[in-house]
XYZ file of C-alpha atoms in Angstrom:
706
model
C 87.553 121.145 168.464
C 85.403 122.372 165.517
C 86.387 121.105 162.074
C 86.482 123.713 159.504
C 83.485 123.675 156.931
C 84.239 122.909 153.316
C 83.452 125.911 151.172
C 80.711 125.448 148.673
C 83.031 126.955 146.033
C 85.529 124.196 146.888
C 83.075 121.501 146.561
C 82.057 122.739 143.250
C 85.584 123.127 142.043
C 86.206 119.617 143.207
C 83.209 118.269 141.214
C 84.339 120.133 137.991
C 87.843 118.622 138.403
C 86.451 115.214 138.957
C 84.305 115.651 135.814
C 86.948 117.081 133.745
C 89.394 114.230 134.929
C 86.598 111.678 133.790
C 86.226 113.320 130.381
C 89.865 113.297 129.883
C 90.150 109.756 130.948
C 87.501 108.553 128.342
C 88.868 110.661 125.537
C 92.480 109.147 126.200
C 90.986 105.622 126.262
C 88.937 106.363 123.260
C 92.233 107.171 121.410
C 93.337 103.500 121.679
C 90.764 102.376 119.002
C 91.938 105.145 116.937
C 95.538 104.248 117.097
C 94.606 100.543 116.615
C 92.839 101.440 113.334
C 95.417 103.438 111.915
C 97.927 100.837 112.603
C 95.685 98.032 111.128
C 95.158 100.008 107.756
C 98.152 102.226 107.366
C 99.471 100.026 104.582
C 96.365 100.726 102.594
C 97.654 104.327 101.925
C 100.097 103.323 98.951
C 97.427 101.273 97.429
C 95.946 102.300 93.969
C 92.249 102.088 92.516
C 90.581 98.668 92.612
C 87.252 97.373 91.363
C 84.387 99.805 91.613
C 86.737 102.637 92.377
C 86.837 103.042 88.846
C 83.083 103.584 88.395
C 82.738 105.977 91.579
C 85.869 107.964 91.246
C 88.342 107.519 88.452
C 85.968 107.436 85.516
C 82.768 109.258 87.140
C 82.487 112.635 85.234
C 80.405 114.054 88.027
C 82.910 113.273 90.470
C 85.602 114.708 88.436
C 83.617 118.084 88.001
C 84.176 118.699 91.779
C 81.671 121.111 93.393
C 79.754 121.593 90.270
C 79.054 117.926 89.940
C 77.332 117.802 93.217
C 73.853 118.552 91.873
C 74.073 115.833 89.413
C 75.373 113.553 92.273
C 72.186 114.333 94.244
C 69.853 113.723 91.557
C 71.476 110.600 89.951
C 72.257 107.081 90.797
C 75.848 106.010 91.726
C 77.004 105.057 88.295
C 75.263 107.725 86.357
C 78.439 109.639 85.932
C 80.292 106.549 84.714
C 78.048 104.771 82.099
C 75.028 106.722 82.091
C 72.797 103.889 83.416
C 70.440 103.658 86.335
C 71.788 100.710 88.563
C 69.118 101.449 91.243
C 71.765 102.410 93.844
C 71.322 106.012 95.327
C 74.161 106.881 97.787
C 74.984 110.397 97.301
C 76.822 111.123 100.597
C 79.995 109.002 99.785
C 79.810 110.312 96.168
C 79.695 113.899 97.293
C 82.871 113.434 99.567
C 84.713 112.196 96.525
C 83.771 115.269 94.544
C 84.739 117.619 97.394
C 88.132 115.822 97.515
C 88.758 116.345 93.715
C 89.623 119.992 93.595
C 92.441 119.425 96.166
C 93.797 116.009 95.238
C 92.524 115.258 91.690
C 92.511 111.517 90.978
C 95.297 110.661 93.563
C 94.005 107.277 95.264
C 96.504 107.533 98.091
C 94.987 110.337 99.842
C 91.504 108.813 99.250
C 92.702 105.695 100.955
C 93.875 107.909 103.866
C 90.485 109.497 104.230
C 88.961 106.053 104.435
C 91.454 105.247 107.024
C 90.463 108.466 109.206
C 86.996 107.671 108.874
C 87.421 104.031 110.082
C 89.610 105.253 112.944
C 86.847 107.953 113.687
C 84.320 104.969 113.780
C 86.616 103.344 116.450
C 86.316 106.439 118.651
C 82.715 107.047 118.485
C 81.786 103.249 118.775
C 83.709 103.241 122.032
C 81.749 106.286 123.282
C 78.521 104.493 122.282
C 79.431 101.267 124.036
C 80.213 103.144 127.178
C 76.689 104.586 127.182
C 75.256 101.243 126.576
C 77.404 99.095 128.911
C 77.045 99.831 132.701
C 80.384 98.330 133.872
C 82.936 98.852 136.407
C 85.572 99.916 133.847
C 85.993 100.633 130.187
C 87.293 97.206 129.425
C 84.229 95.570 127.956
C 83.373 98.505 125.682
C 87.178 98.806 124.800
C 87.631 95.088 123.904
C 84.379 94.943 121.798
C 85.550 98.115 119.817
C 88.770 96.447 119.195
C 87.407 93.134 118.199
C 85.307 94.984 115.820
C 88.064 97.053 114.342
C 90.391 94.000 113.961
C 87.851 91.924 112.071
C 89.305 91.005 108.605
C 86.159 91.057 106.592
C 86.201 94.811 107.037
C 89.184 94.954 104.516
C 86.521 94.708 101.795
C 85.123 98.126 102.835
C 88.201 99.860 104.398
C 90.985 98.971 101.804
C 88.517 99.637 98.842
C 87.907 103.443 98.302
C 84.336 102.513 97.223
C 83.772 100.855 100.485
C 83.577 104.513 102.090
C 79.809 104.051 101.579
C 79.717 101.135 104.144
C 81.934 103.048 106.502
C 79.788 106.186 106.448
C 76.655 104.300 106.835
C 77.737 102.649 109.990
C 79.511 105.847 111.433
C 76.495 108.070 110.926
C 74.202 105.170 112.411
C 76.075 105.104 115.598
C 76.257 108.778 115.839
C 72.488 108.826 115.362
C 72.153 106.422 118.313
C 74.472 108.557 120.487
C 72.389 111.532 119.738
C 69.045 109.812 120.740
C 70.589 108.598 123.825
C 71.548 112.074 124.795
C 68.016 113.445 123.886
C 66.469 110.441 125.968
C 68.604 111.659 128.935
C 68.347 115.463 128.455
C 65.126 115.964 126.619
C 66.815 118.641 124.487
C 65.288 118.971 120.958
C 68.777 119.612 119.432
C 69.691 115.972 120.148
C 66.524 114.713 118.583
C 66.996 116.816 115.453
C 70.831 115.615 115.357
C 69.773 111.842 115.813
C 67.263 112.062 112.747
C 69.845 114.118 110.539
C 72.642 111.555 111.266
C 70.303 108.689 110.356
C 69.393 110.334 107.058
C 73.071 110.813 106.294
C 73.510 107.151 107.262
C 70.724 105.937 104.862
C 72.059 108.152 102.047
C 75.459 106.673 102.619
C 74.240 103.221 102.062
C 70.988 100.989 102.611
C 72.863 98.742 105.198
C 71.739 101.507 107.752
C 68.162 100.800 107.112
C 67.882 98.238 110.288
C 68.806 101.200 112.623
C 65.210 102.344 112.407
C 64.380 99.186 114.691
C 67.918 98.940 116.259
C 67.834 102.407 117.864
C 64.459 102.061 119.753
C 65.663 98.432 120.791
C 68.794 99.709 122.333
C 67.030 102.350 124.211
C 64.232 100.025 125.366
C 66.241 96.743 126.020
C 69.529 98.164 127.381
C 68.812 101.651 128.842
C 65.106 100.967 129.873
C 63.870 104.096 128.269
C 60.070 104.167 127.769
C 57.297 106.640 127.460
C 57.319 109.996 125.655
C 61.067 110.020 124.899
C 60.918 106.701 123.162
C 57.670 107.679 121.418
C 59.201 110.936 119.818
C 62.359 109.156 118.898
C 60.266 106.389 116.975
C 58.245 109.257 115.269
C 61.347 111.097 114.329
C 62.831 107.953 112.785
C 59.531 107.264 110.888
C 59.463 110.732 109.542
C 63.010 110.684 108.464
C 62.396 107.187 106.829
C 59.542 108.566 104.867
C 61.387 111.607 103.487
C 64.347 109.239 102.708
C 62.242 106.732 100.860
C 60.301 109.158 99.064
C 63.187 111.100 97.715
C 65.272 108.050 96.889
C 62.305 106.593 94.854
C 61.807 109.841 93.058
C 65.639 109.939 92.035
C 65.583 106.227 91.035
C 62.171 105.940 89.247
C 61.412 109.488 88.114
C 64.540 111.505 87.492
C 66.703 108.628 86.054
C 66.622 106.305 83.046
C 64.759 103.071 83.519
C 66.585 100.826 85.802
C 69.177 98.633 84.439
C 68.288 94.758 84.652
C 72.034 93.923 85.083
C 71.932 94.799 88.609
C 69.710 91.876 89.458
C 71.247 89.190 87.032
C 72.191 85.547 87.388
C 76.093 86.580 87.128
C 75.547 88.811 90.420
C 73.206 86.433 92.349
C 73.311 82.868 91.905
C 69.944 82.371 93.456
C 68.466 83.689 90.231
C 69.768 80.338 88.407
C 66.507 78.692 89.593
C 62.883 79.383 89.900
C 62.490 76.720 92.544
C 61.373 78.786 95.767
C 62.371 76.129 98.231
C 65.940 76.108 96.673
C 66.260 79.905 96.909
C 65.128 79.754 100.502
C 67.376 76.931 101.426
C 70.215 78.536 99.713
C 69.448 81.725 101.610
C 69.454 79.913 104.871
C 72.714 78.138 104.096
C 74.390 81.679 103.480
C 73.563 82.685 107.156
C 75.785 79.709 108.352
C 78.483 80.906 105.862
C 78.252 84.470 107.201
C 78.812 83.197 110.749
C 81.591 80.961 109.724
C 83.292 83.835 107.784
C 83.122 85.917 110.977
C 84.667 83.053 113.228
C 87.206 81.987 110.469
C 87.908 85.020 108.134
C 90.179 83.048 105.933
C 90.395 82.874 102.980
C 88.999 86.185 101.913
C 87.428 86.992 98.580
C 86.156 90.107 96.803
C 83.657 88.300 94.927
C 81.216 85.295 95.495
C 79.108 85.532 92.547
C 77.836 82.730 90.134
C 78.747 80.048 90.908
C 81.118 80.040 93.700
C 78.402 79.279 96.107
C 76.111 76.714 94.565
C 72.271 76.567 95.106
C 71.119 73.958 97.556
C 67.748 72.594 98.269
C 65.976 73.447 101.486
C 66.112 69.849 102.749
C 69.978 69.706 102.090
C 72.363 69.159 105.114
C 73.453 72.695 104.742
C 70.099 74.386 104.973
C 69.137 72.123 107.852
C 72.169 72.944 109.988
C 71.509 76.600 109.216
C 67.981 76.337 110.402
C 69.110 74.591 113.573
C 71.657 77.323 114.283
C 69.392 80.083 113.593
C 66.793 78.482 115.833
C 69.339 77.965 118.650
C 70.251 81.632 118.433
C 66.590 82.614 118.659
C 65.944 80.264 121.616
C 68.900 81.742 123.371
C 67.539 85.247 122.619
C 64.209 84.373 124.155
C 65.648 82.615 127.248
C 68.093 85.539 127.958
C 65.362 88.441 127.434
C 64.924 88.912 131.048
C 68.058 87.645 132.331
C 70.468 89.357 130.073
C 68.992 91.976 127.785
C 72.256 93.040 126.633
C 72.903 89.484 124.987
C 69.313 89.660 123.634
C 70.032 93.025 121.986
C 73.174 92.124 120.255
C 71.715 88.876 118.926
C 68.871 90.780 117.629
C 71.373 93.470 116.020
C 73.136 90.573 114.297
C 69.995 89.298 112.839
C 68.265 92.739 111.916
C 71.453 93.963 110.015
C 72.172 90.605 108.245
C 68.384 90.293 107.235
C 68.743 93.058 104.678
C 71.239 91.121 102.643
C 70.110 87.488 103.557
C 68.720 86.796 100.214
C 65.963 84.660 101.680
C 62.783 86.351 100.663
C 64.109 89.730 99.002
C 66.895 89.159 96.412
C 69.716 91.830 96.165
C 72.359 92.386 93.639
C 74.815 89.843 95.101
C 74.900 86.278 96.382
C 77.325 86.780 99.176
C 79.826 89.467 100.022
C 82.307 90.168 102.975
C 81.289 93.763 102.978
C 77.799 92.833 103.879
C 79.254 91.677 107.338
C 80.712 95.149 108.035
C 77.749 96.271 110.391
C 76.530 92.791 111.512
C 80.127 92.034 112.771
C 79.486 94.543 115.665
C 76.950 92.237 117.013
C 79.278 89.253 116.561
C 82.160 91.286 118.280
C 79.713 92.274 121.088
C 78.847 88.698 121.895
C 82.412 87.578 121.674
C 83.549 90.451 123.954
C 80.756 89.549 126.603
C 81.553 85.879 126.658
C 85.351 86.665 127.155
C 84.381 89.286 129.885
C 82.717 86.487 131.894
C 86.273 85.210 132.568
C 86.997 88.456 134.533
C 86.946 88.089 138.348
C 83.842 89.252 139.892
C 85.551 89.933 143.280
C 87.632 92.936 142.192
C 86.100 96.304 142.584
C 86.856 99.327 140.047
C 90.534 99.401 138.912
C 92.758 100.605 136.098
C 92.643 98.478 132.788
C 96.202 97.495 133.031
C 95.709 96.094 136.516
C 92.451 94.255 135.389
C 94.341 92.631 132.463
C 97.220 91.786 134.640
C 95.063 89.954 137.244
C 92.863 88.057 134.462
C 95.699 86.347 132.447
C 93.250 83.863 130.717
C 91.219 86.794 129.640
C 94.093 88.829 128.616
C 95.691 85.784 126.628
C 92.498 85.200 124.697
C 91.808 88.443 123.832
C 95.233 89.390 122.747
C 95.502 86.208 120.796
C 92.360 86.990 118.905
C 93.201 90.653 118.172
C 96.841 89.563 117.117
C 95.594 86.855 114.736
C 92.710 89.110 113.262
C 95.254 91.965 112.894
C 97.626 89.820 111.045
C 95.240 88.708 108.680
C 93.890 92.251 108.112
C 97.302 93.721 107.573
C 98.085 90.957 105.217
C 94.918 91.129 103.151
C 95.347 94.842 102.609
C 98.181 94.086 100.400
C 96.007 92.232 98.017
C 94.144 95.376 97.501
C 97.039 97.102 96.075
C 95.405 97.167 92.565
C 93.118 95.043 90.368
C 95.938 92.569 89.261
C 97.171 91.934 92.833
C 93.442 91.306 94.197
C 92.444 89.203 91.004
C 95.476 87.020 91.099
C 95.208 86.598 94.946
C 91.636 85.574 95.050
C 91.310 83.356 91.751
C 92.792 80.308 93.505
C 90.311 80.015 96.199
C 87.346 81.540 94.220
C 87.814 79.480 91.083
C 84.247 78.513 90.834
C 83.171 82.322 90.202
C 82.771 83.085 86.811
C 83.297 86.726 87.435
C 86.564 86.225 89.349
C 87.966 84.297 86.384
C 86.511 86.997 83.868
C 88.020 89.877 85.776
C 91.424 88.164 86.019
C 91.389 87.392 82.317
C 90.123 90.894 81.289
C 92.998 92.474 83.385
C 95.717 90.288 81.666
C 93.993 91.317 78.326
C 94.318 95.086 79.316
C 97.782 94.631 80.228
C 98.655 92.807 76.962
C 97.481 95.958 74.840
C 100.149 98.131 76.768
C 102.962 95.632 76.640
C 105.633 96.273 73.988
C 107.620 93.044 74.508
C 106.243 90.412 72.028
C 107.186 87.474 74.427
C 105.511 89.078 77.441
C 102.472 90.063 75.375
C 102.213 86.518 74.338
C 102.375 85.179 77.752
C 99.620 87.610 79.025
C 97.302 86.776 76.254
C 97.830 82.933 77.040
C 97.025 83.764 80.778
C 93.838 85.932 79.682
C 92.612 83.109 77.446
C 92.931 80.586 80.114
C 91.120 82.626 82.516
C 88.440 83.668 80.205
C 87.836 80.030 79.069
C 87.342 79.226 82.823
C 84.637 81.886 83.076
C 82.732 80.809 79.995
C 83.074 77.064 81.194
C 81.327 78.195 84.447
C 78.685 80.321 82.843
C 78.222 79.729 79.110
C 76.153 82.768 78.454
C 78.610 85.065 80.067
C 78.506 87.723 77.256
C 81.319 89.885 78.623
C 83.886 86.976 78.928
C 82.820 85.408 75.563
C 83.475 88.867 73.746
C 86.725 89.597 75.404
C 87.945 86.052 74.790
C 87.107 86.789 71.077
C 89.340 89.903 71.287
C 91.969 87.860 72.900
C 92.117 85.260 70.102
C 91.975 88.146 67.724
C 95.190 89.695 69.085
C 96.586 86.027 69.012
C 95.769 85.780 65.451
C 93.719 82.638 66.046
C 91.083 83.811 63.731
C 88.795 80.806 63.621
C 88.685 80.952 67.597
C 88.051 84.496 67.589
C 85.258 84.282 65.055
C 83.781 81.372 67.011
C 83.433 83.276 70.280
C 82.375 86.654 68.630
C 79.684 84.716 66.828
C 78.549 83.303 70.125
C 78.607 86.628 71.648
C 75.961 88.121 69.236
C 74.040 84.699 69.516
C 73.742 85.452 73.355
C 72.532 88.894 72.596
C 71.828 89.884 69.157
C 71.974 93.633 70.086
C 75.511 93.231 71.209
C 76.985 95.490 68.323
C 80.639 95.312 69.422
C 80.474 91.686 68.619
C 79.744 92.588 64.901
C 82.549 94.898 64.760
C 85.040 92.120 66.004
C 83.614 89.736 63.505
C 84.123 92.341 60.637
C 87.705 92.414 61.355
C 88.229 88.851 61.609
C 86.492 87.986 58.414
C 88.536 90.781 56.703
C 91.786 88.922 57.784
C 90.873 85.859 56.024
C 89.446 87.716 52.931
C 85.715 86.797 53.616
C 84.846 90.087 52.340
C 80.990 89.507 52.064
C 80.652 88.407 55.702
C 83.016 91.153 56.862
C 80.623 93.715 55.059
C 77.681 92.167 56.573
C 78.891 92.391 60.056
C 80.445 95.839 59.759
C 77.201 97.114 58.260
C 75.200 95.592 61.313
C 77.669 97.393 63.577
C 77.171 100.685 61.722
C 73.425 100.444 62.307
C 73.835 100.742 65.940
C 77.002 103.019 65.841
C 76.661 105.233 62.650
C 79.025 107.805 63.585
C 81.873 105.298 64.366
C 84.538 106.502 61.916
C 86.904 103.442 62.511
C 84.333 101.043 61.583
C 83.380 103.071 58.429
C 86.912 103.101 57.329
C 87.170 99.271 57.845
C 84.163 98.854 55.835
C 85.509 101.088 53.066
C 88.743 98.989 52.910
C 86.707 95.751 52.919
C 84.803 97.150 49.932
C 88.017 98.225 48.178
C 89.635 94.787 48.796
C 86.674 93.112 47.376
C 86.817 95.528 44.279
C 83.623 97.080 45.097
C 85.278 100.472 44.359
C 82.070 102.676 43.897
C 80.848 101.520 47.209
C 84.362 101.958 48.958
C 84.241 105.550 47.536
C 80.886 106.367 49.489
C 82.317 105.047 52.714
C 85.801 106.873 52.258
C 83.982 110.074 51.623
C 82.041 109.651 54.902
C 85.370 109.094 56.701
C 86.902 112.035 54.985
C 84.100 114.329 55.948
C 84.296 113.053 59.627
C 88.199 113.437 59.681
C 89.297 116.020 57.017
C 92.874 116.049 58.593
C 93.569 112.263 58.042
C 95.808 112.009 54.957
C 95.715 108.277 54.972
C 91.873 108.571 54.153
C 92.556 110.995 51.349
C 94.960 108.676 49.699
C 92.698 105.674 50.046
C 89.995 107.679 48.399
C 92.228 108.774 45.702
C 93.114 105.032 45.051
C 89.460 104.239 44.746
C 88.668 107.041 42.212
C 91.936 105.895 40.381
C 90.499 102.402 40.160
C 87.343 103.644 38.528
C 88.989 105.992 36.205
C 87.812 109.065 38.006
C 91.087 111.007 37.853
C 89.809 114.538 38.340
C 88.115 113.488 41.605
C 91.495 111.587 42.508
C 93.321 114.695 41.776
C 90.937 116.702 44.149
C 91.577 114.144 46.925
C 95.506 114.690 46.495
C 95.177 118.461 46.512
C 93.154 118.124 49.941
C 95.892 115.879 51.319
C 98.523 118.497 50.177
C 96.739 121.263 52.166
C 97.089 119.113 55.241
C 100.708 118.345 54.590
C 102.248 120.564 51.941
C 105.794 118.979 51.810
C 104.902 115.372 51.645
C 106.859 114.047 48.710
C 104.607 111.180 48.326
C 101.528 113.361 47.843
C 103.315 115.590 45.372
C 104.621 112.741 43.223
C 100.873 111.209 43.181
C 99.571 114.665 42.210
C 102.237 114.970 39.319
C 101.399 111.346 38.128
C 97.677 112.150 37.974
C 98.239 115.347 35.941
C 100.411 113.012 33.652
C 97.504 110.718 33.263
C 95.273 113.606 32.556
C 97.647 114.641 29.809
C 98.758 117.814 31.755
C 102.650 117.522 31.655
C 103.364 121.009 32.510
C 101.322 120.693 35.767
C 102.857 117.386 36.324
C 106.406 118.946 35.910
C 105.741 121.508 38.562
C 104.923 119.057 41.142
C 107.918 116.657 40.236
C 110.252 119.680 40.459
C 109.054 120.781 43.841
C 109.711 117.216 44.961
C 113.284 117.531 43.678
C 113.713 120.778 45.618
C 112.412 119.323 48.791
C 114.322 115.984 48.423
C 117.369 116.424 45.934
C 118.566 112.790 46.500
C 115.346 111.196 45.834
C 115.476 109.441 42.455
C 111.786 108.736 41.611
C 110.766 112.403 40.858
C 113.849 112.591 38.394
C 112.458 109.781 36.508
C 108.943 111.228 36.270
C 110.287 114.708 35.282
C 112.382 113.177 32.440
C 109.398 111.239 31.283
C 107.142 114.316 31.183
C 109.719 116.501 29.269
C 110.065 113.696 26.730
C 106.251 113.553 26.317
C 106.286 117.177 25.506
C 109.180 116.614 23.045
C 111.433 118.919 25.261
C 114.450 116.531 25.105
C 117.162 119.028 26.016
C 115.573 119.634 29.454
C 115.015 115.787 29.827
C 118.768 115.351 29.322
C 119.615 117.914 31.997
C 117.584 115.944 34.518
C 118.898 112.727 33.255
C 122.413 113.832 33.887
C 121.468 114.980 37.280
C 119.922 111.542 38.066
C 123.155 109.892 36.782
C 125.193 111.989 39.197
C 122.989 110.936 42.217
C 123.237 107.366 41.233
C 127.176 107.540 40.908
C 127.258 109.362 44.239
C 125.053 106.551 45.773
C 127.397 103.866 44.339
C 130.571 105.380 45.772
C 128.952 105.767 49.173
């Protein structure tokens, strides 16, 4: 009997259904990393701003301009909208995202943390998609496990839990999107995918420079893993080189042509401890040792710290055991790479991936703005996760054919226990660490005990306590905060005696504590470290004035005003100093400058009046009082002083007008009665004087009865 022939349309429908089911299955599996990432970082949403969030969002004027600030963000460095300086860092993509958010959420930190979380979850999805394209496996278990190992890595908290860390997230996300697009181009030959690849790579580079190694990683992935050669690989390399040329040219134009000269602070000893020595062998030795520390931090991500600057990690010789162990470790990894080149190009690729991405921050031959940082491990950690995932995957039985993930995990208990154990441990550390990033105080307090050798960690903690003390109204609590601030700042100065910021703030703390000698010592030290540090002169002027060393106070305040001639507070302080030193004519000059800058300030008018009075310039004193009255017409103190001045000028009739005005405004105030009585007596009008004397007597009797 003849079998019925299958319809071509039925075969086509069957293929469509199969393909649709496959896509649906991949999408659903790809949601696992998304959900996992959300669960890991959901507790960052209630967090506030911390660290560089203030510079890139909270106090960045270009970001706060919203859409209108985008041109400035495209043509300026990251901190240009914060302090106006050129820090040599050009990352416009994350900065533009902050500006785009501003019209909708203002300065709300919680929504910005939510955006970071969504971007991280999106990274998990596309990383899984990429790994599926790179890993020819019987199931999605290996790409899924690598993705989960990457997402769970606790060192990522530095990037994800910190709003500023969005640059790291976007750079990595756009880099893997670029690789996905290039894979699609290599397989389809469609130019749209080639264009998408170079576009994503440009976005990655303008998010953060950590994406730069992908100019080599992308061709290596295509060649070593997917075995793509010939014209497709050539066109991909050419597009990357063209994109790279455009990026470098524009970046250089912004940093070196459009911007102010680059600030030297970005590459200073306090940021990078390797700059503490000119010995090249020690610098290389320390750079090599850092590579061992990076690997150790990936394996044992505890304790974590937001800062490893001077002198948390000491400089070591290239002949030290630390450097030698690092050399041996790096050599071993390179040997494994060479040995496995033909046997297992997948392992080879991921070892190369790790080295290429860590090399840009290695501090071996090119020195960067930091000694060591956990955020630098964000991209390299994928190489570590991939190798870990492959090693674990070797525990899977080779006898089994394709099957569901749940069944594979059930039949391979050793693998399941190890993978689950690592994920649970890393997830616990991540979720716990997120809480430390609540705000500056929680972060600085949490990290100081295990980063006590870092001058910056001690300074940041001390400076935070100092800021809190200025807002504290309770005297006991304020005193406690100031003591804690002084302790931490002294620790910072002990580690780095030339640490200008720490020295200066310590001087301010002692000023608040009224330890004048200590305040003067540290403020003098601040201007000794940097003679152009004008804020130090201001602090010295205030403290010398406290102990009545007027000449020294005048000297320092005048030095400050050379740098900041329009500073009204300092000018007023200098005027007061001159007044107390009985240099009344000099005081008048400075008081007049203050009055011209702030004509609505009654206190300045009154002080200038006193200065004129001390030099016998009563008409000028009267003019000051009249100006003060114009600002506050019903102020009895001003009115009485006007009356007294008229009396001194032998104008009793005018004096009486102002004394009577005081009495009408404040009938129970005794002083104007005494003055008006005296004025009438000077005129010889004893009858009117008696009227006011009787009124004054009645007020006093009434006051006595009450």
